[in-house]
Coordinates of C-alpha atoms in Angstrom, one line a residue:
M1 CA 53.3 113.0 67.9
Y2 CA 53.8 116.3 68.8
Y3 CA 57.7 116.7 66.2
P4 CA 58.1 115.4 62.7
E5 CA 58.8 111.3 62.9
P6 CA 62.5 111.5 62.7
M7 CA 62.6 114.3 65.6
G8 CA 60.2 111.7 67.5
R9 CA 62.4 109.1 67.3
L10 CA 65.8 111.2 68.3
I11 CA 64.1 112.4 70.8
A12 CA 63.1 109.1 72.2
E13 CA 66.2 107.2 71.5
L14 CA 67.8 110.2 73.9
R15 CA 65.3 109.1 76.2
K16 CA 67.3 105.8 76.1
L17 CA 70.2 106.8 77.8
P18 CA 70.8 106.3 81.2
G19 CA 70.1 110.0 83.6
I20 CA 68.5 111.0 80.4
G21 CA 64.2 111.6 80.6
P22 CA 62.1 113.6 78.4
R23 CA 62.5 117.1 78.3
T24 CA 66.2 116.9 78.5
A25 CA 66.2 114.6 75.4
Q26 CA 63.7 117.4 73.6
R27 CA 66.5 119.4 75.2
L28 CA 68.9 117.2 73.6
A29 CA 67.3 116.7 69.9
F30 CA 66.2 120.4 69.9
H31 CA 69.3 121.3 70.2
I32 CA 71.6 119.0 67.6
L33 CA 69.3 120.0 65.2
D34 CA 70.3 124.0 66.0
I35 CA 75.0 122.8 65.3
S36 CA 76.1 123.3 62.0
Q37 CA 76.6 120.4 59.7
E38 CA 79.7 120.1 60.6
E39 CA 79.4 119.9 64.2
A40 CA 76.7 117.4 63.5
Q41 CA 79.5 115.1 61.5
R42 CA 82.0 115.8 64.9
L43 CA 79.7 114.2 67.2
I44 CA 78.2 111.1 65.2
D45 CA 82.2 110.5 63.9
A46 CA 82.9 110.2 67.8
I47 CA 80.8 108.4 69.3
T48 CA 81.4 106.5 65.7
E49 CA 84.8 105.9 66.4
A50 CA 84.2 104.9 70.4
R51 CA 82.2 102.6 69.2
E52 CA 84.7 101.2 66.5
K53 CA 88.0 101.5 68.7
V54 CA 87.1 100.9 72.1
R55 CA 87.5 97.6 74.0
H56 CA 87.5 96.6 77.2
C57 CA 91.1 95.1 78.7
S58 CA 91.6 91.7 78.0
I59 CA 93.0 91.3 81.9
C60 CA 91.5 93.6 83.7
G61 CA 88.2 94.5 82.0
N62 CA 89.1 98.1 81.7
L63 CA 88.4 100.3 78.7
A64 CA 91.4 100.3 76.4
T65 CA 91.9 101.5 73.0
E66 CA 94.6 98.5 73.3
D67 CA 95.5 95.3 74.2
P68 CA 96.2 95.0 77.5
C69 CA 95.4 98.9 78.7
V70 CA 97.8 101.6 79.4
L71 CA 97.6 100.6 83.1
C72 CA 98.4 97.4 83.0
N73 CA 101.1 97.9 80.5
S74 CA 102.6 100.6 82.8
P75 CA 105.9 99.4 84.5
G76 CA 105.7 101.6 87.2
R77 CA 102.3 100.6 88.2
D78 CA 102.9 98.8 92.3
R79 CA 101.7 94.9 90.6
S80 CA 101.1 93.4 93.8
L81 CA 98.3 95.9 94.2
I82 CA 94.8 94.9 93.1
C83 CA 92.3 97.4 93.0
V84 CA 88.8 96.3 92.0
V85 CA 85.8 97.7 91.2
Q86 CA 82.6 97.6 89.6
D87 CA 82.2 99.5 86.5
P88 CA 85.2 102.0 83.9
R89 CA 84.4 104.9 85.3
D90 CA 85.1 103.8 89.2
V91 CA 88.6 103.5 87.8
V92 CA 88.6 106.9 86.7
A93 CA 87.0 108.0 90.1
M94 CA 90.5 106.0 91.9
E95 CA 92.9 108.0 89.4
K96 CA 91.7 110.8 90.3
T97 CA 92.2 111.0 93.2
H98 CA 96.2 110.2 92.3
E99 CA 96.7 108.6 95.7
Y100 CA 97.0 104.4 94.2
K101 CA 99.5 103.3 91.9
G102 CA 98.5 99.6 92.0
L103 CA 96.1 97.7 88.9
Y104 CA 91.9 97.1 88.3
H105 CA 90.3 94.4 88.7
V106 CA 87.0 96.4 86.7
L107 CA 83.4 93.5 88.2
G108 CA 81.1 94.5 85.3
G109 CA 78.8 95.4 88.0
V110 CA 77.6 94.0 91.5
I111 CA 76.6 90.8 92.7
S112 CA 72.8 91.4 92.5
P113 CA 69.7 88.4 93.2
M114 CA 67.0 90.6 92.0
E115 CA 68.2 91.1 89.1
G116 CA 69.0 87.6 87.9
I117 CA 73.7 89.0 88.0
G118 CA 75.4 86.1 90.5
P119 CA 78.9 86.3 90.6
N120 CA 79.6 83.3 86.7
E121 CA 78.0 86.8 85.6
L122 CA 80.9 89.3 86.3
R123 CA 84.5 88.8 85.8
V124 CA 85.3 86.8 89.7
K125 CA 87.0 83.8 88.0
E126 CA 89.6 86.0 86.4
L127 CA 89.9 88.4 89.5
I128 CA 91.0 84.5 90.7
N129 CA 93.0 83.9 87.6
R130 CA 94.9 86.7 88.3
L131 CA 95.5 86.0 92.0
Q132 CA 97.2 82.3 91.6
D133 CA 100.7 83.7 90.9
G134 CA 101.7 84.5 94.5
T135 CA 102.5 88.3 92.6
V136 CA 99.6 90.2 94.5
K137 CA 99.2 90.7 98.1
E138 CA 96.6 92.9 98.4
V139 CA 93.3 93.6 96.7
V140 CA 91.5 96.5 98.0
L141 CA 87.7 96.3 97.3
A142 CA 86.6 99.2 96.1
T143 CA 82.7 98.6 94.9
D144 CA 80.1 101.2 95.9
L145 CA 79.4 101.3 100.5
N146 CA 75.2 99.8 99.1
A147 CA 74.2 96.3 99.7
E148 CA 75.1 95.1 96.7
G149 CA 78.0 96.3 96.5
E150 CA 78.5 95.0 100.1
V151 CA 77.7 91.0 99.2
T152 CA 80.1 91.4 96.2
A153 CA 82.8 92.8 98.4
T154 CA 81.9 89.7 101.3
Y155 CA 81.6 87.4 99.2
L156 CA 84.9 88.2 97.3
A157 CA 87.1 88.3 101.2
R158 CA 85.9 84.8 101.1
L159 CA 86.6 84.0 98.5
I160 CA 90.4 86.2 98.3
K161 CA 91.7 85.4 102.1
P162 CA 91.9 81.6 101.7
L163 CA 94.8 82.6 99.9
G164 CA 97.1 84.6 101.7
I165 CA 96.3 87.3 100.3
K166 CA 94.9 90.3 102.6
T167 CA 92.4 91.8 101.6
T168 CA 90.9 95.5 102.6
R169 CA 88.0 98.0 101.3
L170 CA 88.0 101.2 100.8
A171 CA 87.0 103.1 104.9
H172 CA 83.7 104.2 105.4
G173 CA 84.7 108.1 104.5
L174 CA 82.9 107.4 101.0
P175 CA 79.0 107.5 102.3
V176 CA 76.6 104.8 101.9
G177 CA 74.6 104.0 99.7
G178 CA 76.6 106.1 97.7
D179 CA 78.6 106.0 94.1
L180 CA 82.4 105.8 93.7
E181 CA 81.9 107.9 90.4
Y182 CA 79.6 110.6 92.4
A183 CA 82.8 111.2 95.6
D184 CA 85.0 114.1 95.1
E185 CA 89.0 113.5 94.6
V186 CA 90.2 114.0 98.4
T187 CA 86.9 112.2 99.8
L188 CA 88.4 109.1 97.4
A189 CA 91.9 109.3 98.8
K190 CA 90.7 109.8 102.4
A191 CA 89.1 106.5 102.1
L192 CA 91.8 104.7 100.2
E193 CA 94.1 105.8 103.5
G194 CA 91.5 104.3 105.7
R195 CA 91.4 101.3 104.2
R196 CA 90.8 97.7 106.6
E197 CA 91.2 94.6 106.3
L198 CA 88.0 92.6 106.1

């Protein structure tokens, strides 16, 4: 009621973004109105292009513009090693360490009964299928170190161990209850070095 209707609608849409509260949404809306038409069009074009061109890799589930993604296609990656993460942001966090040289598998979330998310809502079957040909020798479970992440890691370890594949978990150099995407590169690198078998 305090803004013209289009401005109010813009603020309402910005508030739907994660981590954006009412004040930040208002600041962003005013900024968008203050930038030049060319800058606004570049923002619109960037959003449109990302929505049209970015999809999930059919193998690992990471974000990509081609399928399979660059990481799955890379001949330099260690195909005997798969790091299981919750979402594509975690792939970025792991890659920033420059320590991990294997492949990835993005689950698309974690087991969370409170939110109605079970193993069938995640890319668990796809992971197990990737492990069937005998190429993979180790799976690194890199879910967040919170209750849901631990439940998911334990569940996956129980599925993977009977396949005779070494199953490890990132060391607890990461803060318990923390998210991978917020960890710095050194902490993640140390956690990767100190992973342990489950």
